[in-house]
Amino acid sequence: MPTATALGAPNTLRLAKRFFWKECRRLSVLAAGVSVLAMGLMLLVWWFTPRSVDPADPLSVIAVGAGMMLAVAAAATLFSVEKEEGTAELLERLPRNVLAMTIGKIGSASVIIPLCTLALLLLAFVIGGDIADSQQIPVNMAPRVSLFLLEAFVWSLVASLACPNPLVAAVLGIALGSVSLQLGIFATIPSVRGFTPAGLDAAAPARLALAGVGMLVAGWLVSGWPAPLRRRRAVVAADVEGPSRRRHWLPSLGWGLFGRYFWQTLRQSWATGVVAMLLGLFLTFISVLIPEGLLEANRTWRFFSGVGLLFAPALLGAVVFRADQRRDAYRFLAEHAGRPRMLWLARNLVGLAILGLFTALLVAVFLGVWLFMVGVPGRIDFVYQYSTTAGVDFLRVVQGLIDGKQLAIVAATAVLTAYAYGQFFSLALRSDVIAAMLALVASIVVLGWSSVVLAWELPPLAFLLPLAIGALLAAWLRVSDWMFDRRGWWRWAAPVAALLAPAACLLPIVPAERLAQVNRPTPLIATSGLVLMHPEVRVESVPPQVGSWHVRSGVRFDELVSQTQEEMRKGKEVADAYARLEAEEVAFDEVEDEGDEEPAFDFGLRTVIRPAHGRLDGDALDAFLRLSRVRCRLMSGHGGDLQKIALMDSTDAEEPIDLDGRLERLLACRRVSIQGGENLGLLHEGSFSVYLADEFVDWANEEGQTPERIGKAIRGLREAEAMSVGPIGHLMNDRYQAQAIINGEASPQFLQGTDPRPRVDQWLAYLANESLDFERERALQALDLLAAYDAAYLGEGMRALTSNKPALNWLQRYSIDDAQLVGVLAPDVPQHGAYYFGDLTTIASARTSRLVSQVFNNQHVLSDALRRWMAGVAWRRAERVRLALIAYHLEHDEYPESLEPLVGSYLGREEIRDPYTGEPFGWKPDGFDLPLAEEYRGEIVKQIAPIGIPALWCGGGALAAPVKRQARVGKPGAGGVSDDNRPTATVMSLQPVEEIYFWPTGAFWMPAPK
């Protein structure tokens, strides 16, 4: 019998050329597919990339990644595809010319891969707008990109020679390349924390050496290729019809042909399915590891760390019909009257069974780890340690169950959808590598849409499940034409329609669903404290309804919105009037700064203001006083220069001081500061509280002062305080600013500055608001809902804090979660939960307008706003008490022993009470035998008054009392004195609480004139 070598070996170059063009034809198709996917991803990234960020960087990363993907796919199929398709058996019988075969195969890959990568890089720079800098590609990027491509190709080539399965070879090549890359980096820089560009470049020699080792291994493997193959029985569907002693029991169970299909699928595909799932999990791990490794170079990569979460079900679906596609085994089924849809059902039942078992196993492992982590002491977040009632805990549990249920349904539906698309590509494409690649891309798209469904709280069974059904239906419609090899583009019409119809039907109903989520009534705001500040507001009562706030009466939110808009409208008019008055009455002079320490140093010029006409008087003063009495919000902040020259007039005049006129000026300046302070947000608590406080005391001590005039000042300060809108008003200011951002009239904080660097999620939220009209409309409604619930919370807090026994636990909270926002004063929630579940759902739905959550997120400042408001109330009361004490001293030539004598003549009974305790402020007319000071952690922060000064004090939320404290004097390191050698002093302190400067308690000293 003649041997195969008797035919003689053809010319090496001629044979290499044949292999070269054969592989070029195959790889060109693969390169075209990779390029189309890369270009689509580039356009998508370019569209969603913030305009302030150079898109060339992420686009070039996509181009290089696509080149590496092509290198992996090409190398993984160069040799393993010969075994997969059975041509290796033919090559065994031909004259062996390993050199020609190797030159042809590797030569074709060496041409196609660099050309495709270079074209994609040029396209990235064109799309990114940096085509003028494209010369950087060969100069700076060529060595780095070439090394990446070499690593991916070499290690995938080793896997292709060692493994007969192209899909397994591709994943194994990725694993080997990743390990080689990390070994090279850690061998060069053992302490490296991430894949930084500097680290990659520094490790280039080590990486190149490891790639050389890979080439040697590949050369050794290819020298013996093709090795004699062990004869394997062809995997064809004849097994279904052939006799088998192991399957005689199936027909007795009534399964018939379907039973044989099912058993054949289970016997032949269970191992492949398990391997596909394991490979998918490995790729998921890699997709998380690489972005986290790049975190040190660019924090944006963290956003993409979960892009491969659905790789495992997608790969499982991509091998469902692999056995039928190998060597066209499906044709045997067609020739033996196979039933295509029964085969489709059998293959998918086995695939879904494997998917279900793996998913259950992973969920069990995850739950076990989670329970272990939660069970460790100290793992619970401290944010929720200040639970107020059992109702809040009940709502919190319910919220967790609702969120967990939504996440579980979305995850399960997304896994099924990724599998469904994978099985369609497995049926539609003969190459399992290309089918796997498309399945992975589809899984990323499914993950993105699933994230949108989860983030927007869309019903997953309505917005995800139809996609899975459509993909399964598309395969079911295609299976008959596939089995009987019917060709023609029209035969793809029904499967393609089944794929696209769900998306075409679901996308139009998303706007209606999103708007319906926030079409809810706003809660009423409790009137305690609010009516005192806004006497004109209208109080309404409503019957309790399911899904409504538990306050039965209060102010409608739209009333607050209307009032805010009116005050802002007036504020614009008043600001314009202030601007005109400043232009007429304020002059500016530039004077030289004095530098007595360093004569050679140029201190330059500084600007000082002065009255343009000598003094602010006459009609100008009348206009200033009249404008200061308008209740409005100066969003533009005018009036500050007028205050300066008004006070300058009252103090610098040579003639005797007009006490009445000076009082009018002081009160006007206080009112203007309140007008200007109203443009601040929740973290503001009237710096106007202490503004001009010393000036009022100096005025009250002027010669010729009378108790009646001081009483007039007290009434004026009381009226000025009534102009303040308090924390609810500041909240409405925050709402107004957020509304301007949503309407495109202002930029969010993360887009401001000379070089803004928004996070990816911030930019996506902003882009959705800018591009989708329905999302902007929904954002405005969501903003009103969140503002209304925050206002209701503040109203309840003000009610609790202004009661006869203030509930100081309102001042001890940190961040406020939705359960506290809804049920903080609802102890009967477990019995009447229906009243509050609707509120909980409404708030959660409103927060899914992501731009609103980013620009109007007050959960961490609501309690702080109440603390600051309470501190402001206490200070303003004490300020009036101090003036009343001065008036009493003028009338009786001594201070009272207590504050009770002030009631009636100067103050109301509520005004002498410390709002934190409901008792009168602390008062010591003879002062203390120690100096008064603010002390913090053994340091004297501020010296308040010397020994023997009459003192008024407030203990604040900590209910602090005067105590003797030893504290260090001076700043650390001042005058060369070390911290340990600084002198100490004994002082009277009201601030023994260590956390006071983190969460203000409102404690303060207020000395009175001696």
Short mmCIF file of N, CA and C in Angstrom, two decimals, residues 69-125:
data_model
loop_
_atom_site.label_atom_id
_atom_site.label_comp_id
_atom_site.label_asym_id
_atom_site.label_seq_id
_atom_site.Cartn_x
_atom_site.Cartn_y
_atom_site.Cartn_z
N MET A 69 -8.73 41.47 20.43
CA MET A 69 -9.77 40.46 20.26
C MET A 69 -9.58 39.72 18.94
N LEU A 70 -9.25 40.46 17.88
CA LEU A 70 -9.00 39.82 16.59
C LEU A 70 -7.79 38.92 16.66
N ALA A 71 -6.74 39.36 17.36
CA ALA A 71 -5.54 38.52 17.50
C ALA A 71 -5.87 37.23 18.23
N VAL A 72 -6.66 37.31 19.28
CA VAL A 72 -7.05 36.11 20.02
C VAL A 72 -7.87 35.18 19.14
N ALA A 73 -8.88 35.72 18.46
CA ALA A 73 -9.75 34.89 17.63
C ALA A 73 -8.98 34.26 16.47
N ALA A 74 -8.09 35.06 15.85
CA ALA A 74 -7.33 34.54 14.72
C ALA A 74 -6.38 33.43 15.16
N ALA A 75 -5.63 33.68 16.23
CA ALA A 75 -4.67 32.69 16.70
C ALA A 75 -5.37 31.43 17.21
N ALA A 76 -6.51 31.62 17.88
CA ALA A 76 -7.20 30.47 18.46
C ALA A 76 -7.79 29.56 17.39
N THR A 77 -8.02 30.09 16.20
CA THR A 77 -8.62 29.27 15.14
C THR A 77 -7.63 28.85 14.06
N LEU A 78 -6.39 29.31 14.13
CA LEU A 78 -5.43 28.97 13.07
C LEU A 78 -5.22 27.46 12.97
N PHE A 79 -5.07 26.78 14.10
CA PHE A 79 -4.79 25.36 14.08
C PHE A 79 -5.93 24.53 14.64
N SER A 80 -6.60 25.07 15.68
CA SER A 80 -7.67 24.27 16.28
C SER A 80 -8.85 24.10 15.34
N VAL A 81 -9.05 25.07 14.42
CA VAL A 81 -10.16 24.94 13.50
C VAL A 81 -9.95 23.76 12.55
N GLU A 82 -8.69 23.40 12.27
CA GLU A 82 -8.43 22.25 11.41
C GLU A 82 -8.90 20.97 12.09
N LYS A 83 -8.68 20.89 13.40
CA LYS A 83 -9.17 19.72 14.13
C LYS A 83 -10.68 19.75 14.27
N GLU A 84 -11.23 20.96 14.50
CA GLU A 84 -12.67 21.09 14.68
C GLU A 84 -13.43 20.70 13.42
N GLU A 85 -12.92 21.11 12.25
CA GLU A 85 -13.61 20.86 11.00
C GLU A 85 -13.22 19.52 10.38
N GLY A 86 -12.27 18.81 10.98
CA GLY A 86 -11.89 17.51 10.44
C GLY A 86 -10.84 17.56 9.36
N THR A 87 -10.38 18.74 8.96
CA THR A 87 -9.36 18.83 7.90
C THR A 87 -8.00 18.41 8.39
N ALA A 88 -7.81 18.33 9.70
CA ALA A 88 -6.52 17.86 10.20
C ALA A 88 -6.26 16.41 9.79
N GLU A 89 -7.33 15.61 9.70
CA GLU A 89 -7.17 14.23 9.27
C GLU A 89 -6.70 14.16 7.82
N LEU A 90 -7.18 15.12 7.02
CA LEU A 90 -6.71 15.17 5.63
C LEU A 90 -5.25 15.60 5.56
N LEU A 91 -4.89 16.58 6.41
CA LEU A 91 -3.50 17.04 6.39
C LEU A 91 -2.54 15.94 6.83
N GLU A 92 -3.02 14.99 7.64
CA GLU A 92 -2.18 13.88 8.05
C GLU A 92 -1.77 13.01 6.86
N ARG A 93 -2.65 12.95 5.87
CA ARG A 93 -2.42 12.07 4.73
C ARG A 93 -1.65 12.76 3.60
N LEU A 94 -1.47 14.11 3.75
CA LEU A 94 -0.72 14.85 2.74
C LEU A 94 0.74 14.91 3.13
N PRO A 95 1.59 15.23 2.16
CA PRO A 95 3.01 15.39 2.51
C PRO A 95 3.18 16.50 3.55
N ARG A 96 3.92 16.21 4.57
CA ARG A 96 4.09 17.17 5.66
C ARG A 96 5.09 18.25 5.26
N ASN A 97 4.64 19.51 5.40
CA ASN A 97 5.51 20.66 5.19
C ASN A 97 5.14 21.70 6.25
N VAL A 98 5.64 21.45 7.44
CA VAL A 98 5.27 22.29 8.57
C VAL A 98 5.71 23.73 8.35
N LEU A 99 6.84 23.92 7.73
CA LEU A 99 7.35 25.27 7.51
C LEU A 99 6.42 26.09 6.62
N ALA A 100 5.97 25.48 5.53
CA ALA A 100 5.08 26.19 4.61
C ALA A 100 3.74 26.50 5.29
N MET A 101 3.21 25.52 6.00
CA MET A 101 1.93 25.74 6.69
C MET A 101 2.07 26.83 7.75
N THR A 102 3.15 26.80 8.50
CA THR A 102 3.34 27.80 9.55
C THR A 102 3.52 29.19 8.96
N ILE A 103 4.35 29.30 7.90
CA ILE A 103 4.56 30.60 7.28
C ILE A 103 3.26 31.15 6.73
N GLY A 104 2.48 30.33 6.07
CA GLY A 104 1.23 30.79 5.49
C GLY A 104 0.23 31.23 6.53
N LYS A 105 0.02 30.43 7.56
CA LYS A 105 -0.98 30.76 8.57
C LYS A 105 -0.58 31.98 9.39
N ILE A 106 0.66 31.96 9.93
CA ILE A 106 1.09 33.07 10.78
C ILE A 106 1.30 34.33 9.95
N GLY A 107 1.75 34.17 8.70
CA GLY A 107 1.93 35.34 7.84
C GLY A 107 0.62 36.06 7.56
N SER A 108 -0.43 35.31 7.31
CA SER A 108 -1.74 35.95 7.06
C SER A 108 -2.22 36.71 8.30
N ALA A 109 -2.04 36.09 9.47
CA ALA A 109 -2.45 36.78 10.71
C ALA A 109 -1.58 38.00 10.96
N SER A 110 -0.30 37.93 10.62
CA SER A 110 0.61 39.05 10.82
C SER A 110 0.28 40.23 9.92
N VAL A 111 -0.44 40.00 8.85
CA VAL A 111 -0.85 41.08 7.96
C VAL A 111 -2.22 41.62 8.34
N ILE A 112 -3.17 40.73 8.54
CA ILE A 112 -4.56 41.15 8.79
C ILE A 112 -4.68 41.88 10.12
N ILE A 113 -4.08 41.35 11.18
CA ILE A 113 -4.26 41.92 12.53
C ILE A 113 -3.69 43.34 12.63
N PRO A 114 -2.43 43.60 12.23
CA PRO A 114 -1.93 44.99 12.34
C PRO A 114 -2.69 45.97 11.46
N LEU A 115 -3.05 45.55 10.23
CA LEU A 115 -3.78 46.45 9.35
C LEU A 115 -5.13 46.83 9.95
N CYS A 116 -5.84 45.86 10.48
CA CYS A 116 -7.15 46.14 11.08
C CYS A 116 -7.00 47.04 12.31
N THR A 117 -6.00 46.76 13.14
CA THR A 117 -5.79 47.58 14.34
C THR A 117 -5.42 49.01 13.97
N LEU A 118 -4.53 49.16 12.99
CA LEU A 118 -4.12 50.49 12.56
C LEU A 118 -5.30 51.28 11.99
N ALA A 119 -6.15 50.61 11.20
CA ALA A 119 -7.32 51.29 10.64
C ALA A 119 -8.26 51.74 11.75
N LEU A 120 -8.44 50.90 12.76
CA LEU A 120 -9.33 51.27 13.86
C LEU A 120 -8.74 52.41 14.69
N LEU A 121 -7.43 52.42 14.87
CA LEU A 121 -6.80 53.52 15.60
C LEU A 121 -6.95 54.84 14.85
N LEU A 122 -6.75 54.82 13.54
CA LEU A 122 -6.95 56.03 12.75
C LEU A 122 -8.40 56.50 12.85
N LEU A 123 -9.33 55.55 12.78
CA LEU A 123 -10.74 55.91 12.91
C LEU A 123 -11.03 56.50 14.29
N ALA A 124 -10.39 55.97 15.34
CA ALA A 124 -10.59 56.50 16.69
C ALA A 124 -10.14 57.95 16.76
N PHE A 125 -9.01 58.28 16.14
CA PHE A 125 -8.52 59.65 16.18
C PHE A 125 -9.39 60.57 15.31
#
